[in-house]
Amino acid sequence: MNLRSLLRISSVLLVAGTMACEKDDPVSIAPENRFIVTPLFTGIDLGGTEQITATVGANPVPVTWESSDPAVATVDANGLVTSKAVGFTAVTATQVADPSQKVSSNINVLPVIPSVLLQNNVPLVVSSNGAFLSLALYRISVPAGKTKLTVTTTGPVNIDLDLLVRRAAAPTTNNSTFAVTADCYSGGANTNESCVINNPAKGTYYIALWLFDAYSGVTLLAKYE
């Protein structure tokens, strides 16, 4: 089977709150004077958190925080966002010194697909007596700023399983054509498979083991660095 790579780009942006300073066109403001929040757009897994910061140029600025929909996500006095339900909300920072100055971060709370959560660089021994060509699903949450995500399986060489990795969605397979939808696909004839994703974007990566033979004693390892 050949390596398949599908770049999944999904961008659903919530336009809510005030996206820039009310008094000025941000394009005309010198970078060192711009009031910004970071990140401006982000996705958070349901039950997860995200730290939002507010700065003028590179310098932190005192602000108050408010979520446009606390049922979807709340925000504390320090800008820590906690997701509550799947959906969209805007988290707005208002300058304490000048309340007319507002800027918003748009938050997309994503559903978590039922799967086994893996910890970074912690091996998990797995087994399956599932149906031929069935998928066993795992996931790992990768923080921002990482340079590499490596996912491997190792085990008996006389057993055949394939490895698929996909960000923000479960990999899919076609059991008639053997086509796959994944960011990385490793399809050798044994259990020793490997996927490497360089400069992975922040988010949840779903890992599927595609069963060609029932297996046991297989070690699954996901590591970001």
PDB file of C-alpha atoms in Angstrom:
ATOM      1  CA  MET A   1       0.000   0.000   0.000  1.00  0.00           C
ATOM      2  CA  ASN A   2       1.269   3.454  -0.902  1.00  0.00           C
ATOM      3  CA  LEU A   3       1.742   6.372   1.458  1.00  0.00           C
ATOM      4  CA  ARG A   4      -1.251   8.658   1.480  1.00  0.00           C
ATOM      5  CA  SER A   5      -1.339  12.168   2.839  1.00  0.00           C
ATOM      6  CA  LEU A   6      -4.427  14.343   2.974  1.00  0.00           C
ATOM      7  CA  LEU A   7      -4.144  17.863   4.285  1.00  0.00           C
ATOM      8  CA  ARG A   8      -7.362  18.630   6.050  1.00  0.00           C
ATOM      9  CA  ILE A   9      -7.973  22.340   6.239  1.00  0.00           C
ATOM     10  CA  SER A  10     -11.061  23.318   8.145  1.00  0.00           C
ATOM     11  CA  SER A  11     -11.627  26.882   9.159  1.00  0.00           C
ATOM     12  CA  VAL A  12     -14.883  27.973  10.697  1.00  0.00           C
ATOM     13  CA  LEU A  13     -14.528  31.435  12.130  1.00  0.00           C
ATOM     14  CA  LEU A  14     -16.920  33.086  14.512  1.00  0.00           C
ATOM     15  CA  VAL A  15     -17.339  36.795  13.952  1.00  0.00           C
ATOM     16  CA  ALA A  16     -18.433  38.067  17.332  1.00  0.00           C
ATOM     17  CA  GLY A  17     -17.446  40.933  19.567  1.00  0.00           C
ATOM     18  CA  THR A  18     -15.162  43.644  18.282  1.00  0.00           C
ATOM     19  CA  MET A  19     -12.296  42.302  16.218  1.00  0.00           C
ATOM     20  CA  ALA A  20     -10.060  45.347  16.510  1.00  0.00           C
ATOM     21  CA  CYS A  21      -9.674  48.583  18.393  1.00  0.00           C
ATOM     22  CA  GLU A  22     -12.755  50.715  18.005  1.00  0.00           C
ATOM     23  CA  LYS A  23     -10.926  54.008  17.679  1.00  0.00           C
ATOM     24  CA  ASP A  24      -8.386  53.205  15.031  1.00  0.00           C
ATOM     25  CA  ASP A  25      -7.846  51.160  11.915  1.00  0.00           C
ATOM     26  CA  PRO A  26      -5.300  48.541  13.163  1.00  0.00           C
ATOM     27  CA  VAL A  27      -3.542  48.508   9.807  1.00  0.00           C
ATOM     28  CA  SER A  28      -2.543  52.130  10.313  1.00  0.00           C
ATOM     29  CA  ILE A  29      -1.220  51.548  13.857  1.00  0.00           C
ATOM     30  CA  ALA A  30       2.473  50.863  14.330  1.00  0.00           C
ATOM     31  CA  PRO A  31       3.085  47.250  15.437  1.00  0.00           C
ATOM     32  CA  GLU A  32       4.455  48.335  18.805  1.00  0.00           C
ATOM     33  CA  ASN A  33       1.162  50.147  19.531  1.00  0.00           C
ATOM     34  CA  ARG A  34      -1.300  47.527  18.354  1.00  0.00           C
ATOM     35  CA  PHE A  35      -3.696  46.013  20.868  1.00  0.00           C
ATOM     36  CA  ILE A  36      -3.891  42.272  20.144  1.00  0.00           C
ATOM     37  CA  VAL A  37      -4.956  38.985  21.661  1.00  0.00           C
ATOM     38  CA  THR A  38      -3.133  35.702  21.109  1.00  0.00           C
ATOM     39  CA  PRO A  39      -4.335  33.408  19.683  1.00  0.00           C
ATOM     40  CA  LEU A  40      -6.831  35.302  17.544  1.00  0.00           C
ATOM     41  CA  PHE A  41      -8.540  32.096  16.385  1.00  0.00           C
ATOM     42  CA  THR A  42      -8.249  28.704  18.075  1.00  0.00           C
ATOM     43  CA  GLY A  43      -9.925  25.332  18.444  1.00  0.00           C
ATOM     44  CA  ILE A  44     -10.246  23.660  21.843  1.00  0.00           C
ATOM     45  CA  ASP A  45     -11.298  20.086  22.510  1.00  0.00           C
ATOM     46  CA  LEU A  46     -14.399  19.756  24.646  1.00  0.00           C
ATOM     47  CA  GLY A  47     -13.214  19.735  28.255  1.00  0.00           C
ATOM     48  CA  GLY A  48      -9.921  21.419  27.360  1.00  0.00           C
ATOM     49  CA  THR A  49      -8.486  24.847  28.149  1.00  0.00           C
ATOM     50  CA  GLU A  50      -6.630  27.586  26.296  1.00  0.00           C
ATOM     51  CA  GLN A  51      -4.636  30.528  27.631  1.00  0.00           C
ATOM     52  CA  ILE A  52      -5.411  33.822  25.876  1.00  0.00           C
ATOM     53  CA  THR A  53      -3.059  36.782  26.307  1.00  0.00           C
ATOM     54  CA  ALA A  54      -3.605  40.476  25.640  1.00  0.00           C
ATOM     55  CA  THR A  55      -0.746  42.786  24.693  1.00  0.00           C
ATOM     56  CA  VAL A  56       0.020  46.172  23.258  1.00  0.00           C
ATOM     57  CA  GLY A  57       2.876  45.396  20.935  1.00  0.00           C
ATOM     58  CA  ALA A  58       4.932  42.880  22.899  1.00  0.00           C
ATOM     59  CA  ASN A  59       3.920  44.186  26.336  1.00  0.00           C
ATOM     60  CA  PRO A  60       1.141  42.728  28.505  1.00  0.00           C
ATOM     61  CA  VAL A  61      -1.698  45.151  29.173  1.00  0.00           C
ATOM     62  CA  PRO A  62      -4.283  45.076  32.018  1.00  0.00           C
ATOM     63  CA  VAL A  63      -7.646  43.923  30.660  1.00  0.00           C
ATOM     64  CA  THR A  64     -10.948  42.482  31.729  1.00  0.00           C
ATOM     65  CA  TRP A  65     -12.212  39.346  29.985  1.00  0.00           C
ATOM     66  CA  GLU A  66     -15.670  38.300  28.852  1.00  0.00           C
ATOM     67  CA  SER A  67     -17.085  35.352  26.913  1.00  0.00           C
ATOM     68  CA  SER A  68     -19.964  36.037  24.533  1.00  0.00           C
ATOM     69  CA  ASP A  69     -21.392  32.580  25.310  1.00  0.00           C
ATOM     70  CA  PRO A  70     -20.355  31.180  28.724  1.00  0.00           C
ATOM     71  CA  ALA A  71     -22.365  28.030  27.987  1.00  0.00           C
ATOM     72  CA  VAL A  72     -19.770  27.192  25.314  1.00  0.00           C
ATOM     73  CA  ALA A  73     -16.659  28.461  27.119  1.00  0.00           C
ATOM     74  CA  THR A  74     -15.896  30.557  30.166  1.00  0.00           C
ATOM     75  CA  VAL A  75     -12.902  32.801  30.759  1.00  0.00           C
ATOM     76  CA  ASP A  76     -11.333  33.763  34.074  1.00  0.00           C
ATOM     77  CA  ALA A  77      -9.716  37.033  35.123  1.00  0.00           C
ATOM     78  CA  ASN A  78      -6.359  35.870  33.772  1.00  0.00           C
ATOM     79  CA  GLY A  79      -7.600  34.943  30.297  1.00  0.00           C
ATOM     80  CA  LEU A  80      -7.766  31.177  30.828  1.00  0.00           C
ATOM     81  CA  VAL A  81     -10.566  29.783  28.679  1.00  0.00           C
ATOM     82  CA  THR A  82     -12.345  26.587  29.749  1.00  0.00           C
ATOM     83  CA  SER A  83     -14.551  24.804  27.224  1.00  0.00           C
ATOM     84  CA  LYS A  84     -18.026  23.725  28.328  1.00  0.00           C
ATOM     85  CA  ALA A  85     -19.947  22.660  25.213  1.00  0.00           C
ATOM     86  CA  VAL A  86     -19.383  22.182  21.504  1.00  0.00           C
ATOM     87  CA  GLY A  87     -19.885  25.452  19.617  1.00  0.00           C
ATOM     88  CA  PHE A  88     -18.462  28.913  19.060  1.00  0.00           C
ATOM     89  CA  THR A  89     -17.844  31.910  21.284  1.00  0.00           C
ATOM     90  CA  ALA A  90     -15.839  35.112  21.277  1.00  0.00           C
ATOM     91  CA  VAL A  91     -13.638  35.952  24.249  1.00  0.00           C
ATOM     92  CA  THR A  92     -13.186  39.717  24.429  1.00  0.00           C
ATOM     93  CA  ALA A  93     -10.411  41.623  26.172  1.00  0.00           C
ATOM     94  CA  THR A  94     -11.208  45.197  27.250  1.00  0.00           C
ATOM     95  CA  GLN A  95      -8.412  47.513  28.290  1.00  0.00           C
ATOM     96  CA  VAL A  96      -8.774  48.673  31.885  1.00  0.00           C
ATOM     97  CA  ALA A  97      -7.227  52.072  31.149  1.00  0.00           C
ATOM     98  CA  ASP A  98      -9.427  52.694  28.098  1.00  0.00           C
ATOM     99  CA  PRO A  99     -12.600  50.568  27.930  1.00  0.00           C
ATOM    100  CA  SER A 100     -13.240  51.679  24.358  1.00  0.00           C
ATOM    101  CA  GLN A 101     -10.313  49.479  23.335  1.00  0.00           C
ATOM    102  CA  LYS A 102     -11.567  45.926  22.769  1.00  0.00           C
ATOM    103  CA  VAL A 103     -10.336  42.925  20.823  1.00  0.00           C
ATOM    104  CA  SER A 104     -11.678  39.363  20.613  1.00  0.00           C
ATOM    105  CA  SER A 105     -10.335  35.848  20.292  1.00  0.00           C
ATOM    106  CA  ASN A 106     -12.660  33.476  18.456  1.00  0.00           C
ATOM    107  CA  ILE A 107     -13.041  30.072  20.094  1.00  0.00           C
ATOM    108  CA  ASN A 108     -14.245  26.899  18.374  1.00  0.00           C
ATOM    109  CA  VAL A 109     -14.998  24.131  20.898  1.00  0.00           C
ATOM    110  CA  LEU A 110     -14.612  20.799  19.107  1.00  0.00           C
ATOM    111  CA  PRO A 111     -16.222  17.457  19.939  1.00  0.00           C
ATOM    112  CA  VAL A 112     -13.911  14.680  21.068  1.00  0.00           C
ATOM    113  CA  ILE A 113     -14.326  11.508  19.027  1.00  0.00           C
ATOM    114  CA  PRO A 114     -14.570   8.445  21.287  1.00  0.00           C
ATOM    115  CA  SER A 115     -11.047   7.049  21.452  1.00  0.00           C
ATOM    116  CA  VAL A 116      -8.309   6.049  23.870  1.00  0.00           C
ATOM    117  CA  LEU A 117      -6.234   8.994  25.076  1.00  0.00           C
ATOM    118  CA  LEU A 118      -2.467   8.524  24.827  1.00  0.00           C
ATOM    119  CA  GLN A 119       0.095  10.361  26.933  1.00  0.00           C
ATOM    120  CA  ASN A 120       3.212  11.815  25.348  1.00  0.00           C
ATOM    121  CA  ASN A 121       6.042   9.280  25.029  1.00  0.00           C
ATOM    122  CA  VAL A 122       4.202   6.693  27.160  1.00  0.00           C
ATOM    123  CA  PRO A 123       3.966   3.331  25.384  1.00  0.00           C
ATOM    124  CA  LEU A 124       0.687   1.428  25.418  1.00  0.00           C
ATOM    125  CA  VAL A 125       0.464  -2.306  24.740  1.00  0.00           C
ATOM    126  CA  VAL A 126      -2.640  -2.993  22.661  1.00  0.00           C
ATOM    127  CA  SER A 127      -4.512  -5.986  21.310  1.00  0.00           C
ATOM    128  CA  SER A 128      -7.587  -6.604  19.194  1.00  0.00           C
ATOM    129  CA  ASN A 129      -9.704  -9.526  18.091  1.00  0.00           C
ATOM    130  CA  GLY A 130     -11.941  -7.208  16.096  1.00  0.00           C
ATOM    131  CA  ALA A 131     -13.408  -7.821  12.701  1.00  0.00           C
ATOM    132  CA  PHE A 132     -11.209  -7.964   9.622  1.00  0.00           C
ATOM    133  CA  LEU A 133     -10.427  -4.390   8.411  1.00  0.00           C
ATOM    134  CA  SER A 134     -11.885  -2.788  11.538  1.00  0.00           C
ATOM    135  CA  LEU A 135     -10.279   0.294  13.117  1.00  0.00           C
ATOM    136  CA  ALA A 136      -9.136   0.816  16.694  1.00  0.00           C
ATOM    137  CA  LEU A 137      -8.988   4.517  17.508  1.00  0.00           C
ATOM    138  CA  TYR A 138      -6.610   6.437  19.800  1.00  0.00           C
ATOM    139  CA  ARG A 139      -5.745  10.118  20.196  1.00  0.00           C
ATOM    140  CA  ILE A 140      -3.044  12.439  21.499  1.00  0.00           C
ATOM    141  CA  SER A 141      -3.251  16.154  22.214  1.00  0.00           C
ATOM    142  CA  VAL A 142      -0.271  18.067  20.791  1.00  0.00           C
ATOM    143  CA  PRO A 143       0.550  21.496  22.295  1.00  0.00           C
ATOM    144  CA  ALA A 144       1.565  24.481  20.201  1.00  0.00           C
ATOM    145  CA  GLY A 145       5.197  24.982  19.255  1.00  0.00           C
ATOM    146  CA  LYS A 146       6.225  21.351  18.788  1.00  0.00           C
ATOM    147  CA  THR A 147       8.574  20.428  15.943  1.00  0.00           C
ATOM    148  CA  LYS A 148       7.709  16.771  15.415  1.00  0.00           C
ATOM    149  CA  LEU A 149       5.042  14.173  16.150  1.00  0.00           C
ATOM    150  CA  THR A 150       6.129  10.552  15.805  1.00  0.00           C
ATOM    151  CA  VAL A 151       3.698   7.639  16.085  1.00  0.00           C
ATOM    152  CA  THR A 152       4.966   4.054  15.935  1.00  0.00           C
ATOM    153  CA  THR A 153       3.743   0.521  16.390  1.00  0.00           C
ATOM    154  CA  THR A 154       6.076  -2.374  17.128  1.00  0.00           C
ATOM    155  CA  GLY A 155       5.369  -6.034  17.705  1.00  0.00           C
ATOM    156  CA  PRO A 156       5.275  -9.492  16.144  1.00  0.00           C
ATOM    157  CA  VAL A 157       6.449  -9.425  12.517  1.00  0.00           C
ATOM    158  CA  ASN A 158       3.991 -12.125  11.438  1.00  0.00           C
ATOM    159  CA  ILE A 159       0.962  -9.927  12.149  1.00  0.00           C
ATOM    160  CA  ASP A 160      -0.325  -7.311   9.703  1.00  0.00           C
ATOM    161  CA  LEU A 161      -1.816  -4.020  10.835  1.00  0.00           C
ATOM    162  CA  ASP A 162      -1.642  -0.536   9.327  1.00  0.00           C
ATOM    163  CA  LEU A 163      -1.202   2.828  11.031  1.00  0.00           C
ATOM    164  CA  LEU A 164      -3.076   6.034  10.165  1.00  0.00           C
ATOM    165  CA  VAL A 165      -2.813   9.499  11.765  1.00  0.00           C
ATOM    166  CA  ARG A 166      -5.069  12.496  11.154  1.00  0.00           C
ATOM    167  CA  ARG A 167      -5.438  15.861  12.864  1.00  0.00           C
ATOM    168  CA  ALA A 168      -8.839  16.965  14.218  1.00  0.00           C
ATOM    169  CA  ALA A 169     -10.760  14.058  12.661  1.00  0.00           C
ATOM    170  CA  ALA A 170     -10.653  10.300  12.674  1.00  0.00           C
ATOM    171  CA  PRO A 171      -8.844   8.639   9.770  1.00  0.00           C
ATOM    172  CA  THR A 172     -11.135   6.792   7.380  1.00  0.00           C
ATOM    173  CA  THR A 173     -10.645   3.712   5.226  1.00  0.00           C
ATOM    174  CA  ASN A 174     -12.418   2.166   2.260  1.00  0.00           C
ATOM    175  CA  ASN A 175     -12.453  -1.573   2.678  1.00  0.00           C
ATOM    176  CA  SER A 176     -13.295  -2.140  -0.991  1.00  0.00           C
ATOM    177  CA  THR A 177     -10.649   0.029  -2.633  1.00  0.00           C
ATOM    178  CA  PHE A 178      -8.259   0.237   0.367  1.00  0.00           C
ATOM    179  CA  ALA A 179      -8.179   4.016  -0.034  1.00  0.00           C
ATOM    180  CA  VAL A 180      -7.492   5.972   3.148  1.00  0.00           C
ATOM    181  CA  THR A 181      -8.044   9.499   4.398  1.00  0.00           C
ATOM    182  CA  ALA A 182      -5.226  10.495   6.736  1.00  0.00           C
ATOM    183  CA  ASP A 183      -2.410  12.980   7.211  1.00  0.00           C
ATOM    184  CA  CYS A 184       0.003  10.060   7.426  1.00  0.00           C
ATOM    185  CA  TYR A 185      -0.423   6.407   6.464  1.00  0.00           C
ATOM    186  CA  SER A 186       1.997   3.544   7.101  1.00  0.00           C
ATOM    187  CA  GLY A 187       0.949   0.278   5.501  1.00  0.00           C
ATOM    188  CA  GLY A 188       3.601  -2.383   5.695  1.00  0.00           C
ATOM    189  CA  ALA A 189       3.012  -6.105   5.952  1.00  0.00           C
ATOM    190  CA  ASN A 190       3.690  -6.422   9.684  1.00  0.00           C
ATOM    191  CA  THR A 191       3.198  -4.514  12.926  1.00  0.00           C
ATOM    192  CA  ASN A 192       6.262  -2.269  12.625  1.00  0.00           C
ATOM    193  CA  GLU A 193       4.733   0.962  11.310  1.00  0.00           C
ATOM    194  CA  SER A 194       5.773   4.609  11.685  1.00  0.00           C
ATOM    195  CA  CYS A 195       4.272   8.023  10.978  1.00  0.00           C
ATOM    196  CA  VAL A 196       6.180  11.291  11.363  1.00  0.00           C
ATOM    197  CA  ILE A 197       4.510  14.697  11.113  1.00  0.00           C
ATOM    198  CA  ASN A 198       6.932  17.621  11.120  1.00  0.00           C
ATOM    199  CA  ASN A 199       5.922  20.934  12.719  1.00  0.00           C
ATOM    200  CA  PRO A 200       2.522  19.603  13.790  1.00  0.00           C
ATOM    201  CA  ALA A 201      -0.173  22.197  14.322  1.00  0.00           C
ATOM    202  CA  LYS A 202      -1.620  22.376  17.812  1.00  0.00           C
ATOM    203  CA  GLY A 203      -4.584  20.081  18.316  1.00  0.00           C
ATOM    204  CA  THR A 204      -5.806  16.531  18.681  1.00  0.00           C
ATOM    205  CA  TYR A 205      -4.331  13.877  16.432  1.00  0.00           C
ATOM    206  CA  TYR A 206      -6.382  10.719  15.973  1.00  0.00           C
ATOM    207  CA  ILE A 207      -4.514   7.457  15.488  1.00  0.00           C
ATOM    208  CA  ALA A 208      -6.166   4.443  13.885  1.00  0.00           C
ATOM    209  CA  LEU A 209      -4.895   0.877  13.799  1.00  0.00           C
ATOM    210  CA  TRP A 210      -6.337  -0.901  10.755  1.00  0.00           C
ATOM    211  CA  LEU A 211      -6.725  -4.594  11.475  1.00  0.00           C
ATOM    212  CA  PHE A 212      -5.707  -7.123   8.853  1.00  0.00           C
ATOM    213  CA  ASP A 213      -4.830  -9.794  11.431  1.00  0.00           C
ATOM    214  CA  ALA A 214      -5.966 -10.116  15.019  1.00  0.00           C
ATOM    215  CA  TYR A 215      -3.092  -8.863  17.147  1.00  0.00           C
ATOM    216  CA  SER A 216      -1.743  -8.822  20.668  1.00  0.00           C
ATOM    217  CA  GLY A 217       1.474  -7.651  22.252  1.00  0.00           C
ATOM    218  CA  VAL A 218       1.694  -4.628  19.952  1.00  0.00           C
ATOM    219  CA  THR A 219       3.229  -1.478  21.440  1.00  0.00           C
ATOM    220  CA  LEU A 220       1.752   1.855  20.338  1.00  0.00           C
ATOM    221  CA  LEU A 221       3.820   4.972  21.054  1.00  0.00           C
ATOM    222  CA  ALA A 222       3.044   8.608  20.255  1.00  0.00           C
ATOM    223  CA  LYS A 223       5.702  11.213  20.997  1.00  0.00           C
ATOM    224  CA  TYR A 224       5.888  14.927  20.303  1.00  0.00           C
ATOM    225  CA  GLU A 225       9.004  17.041  20.793  1.00  0.00           C
TER     226      GLU A 225
END
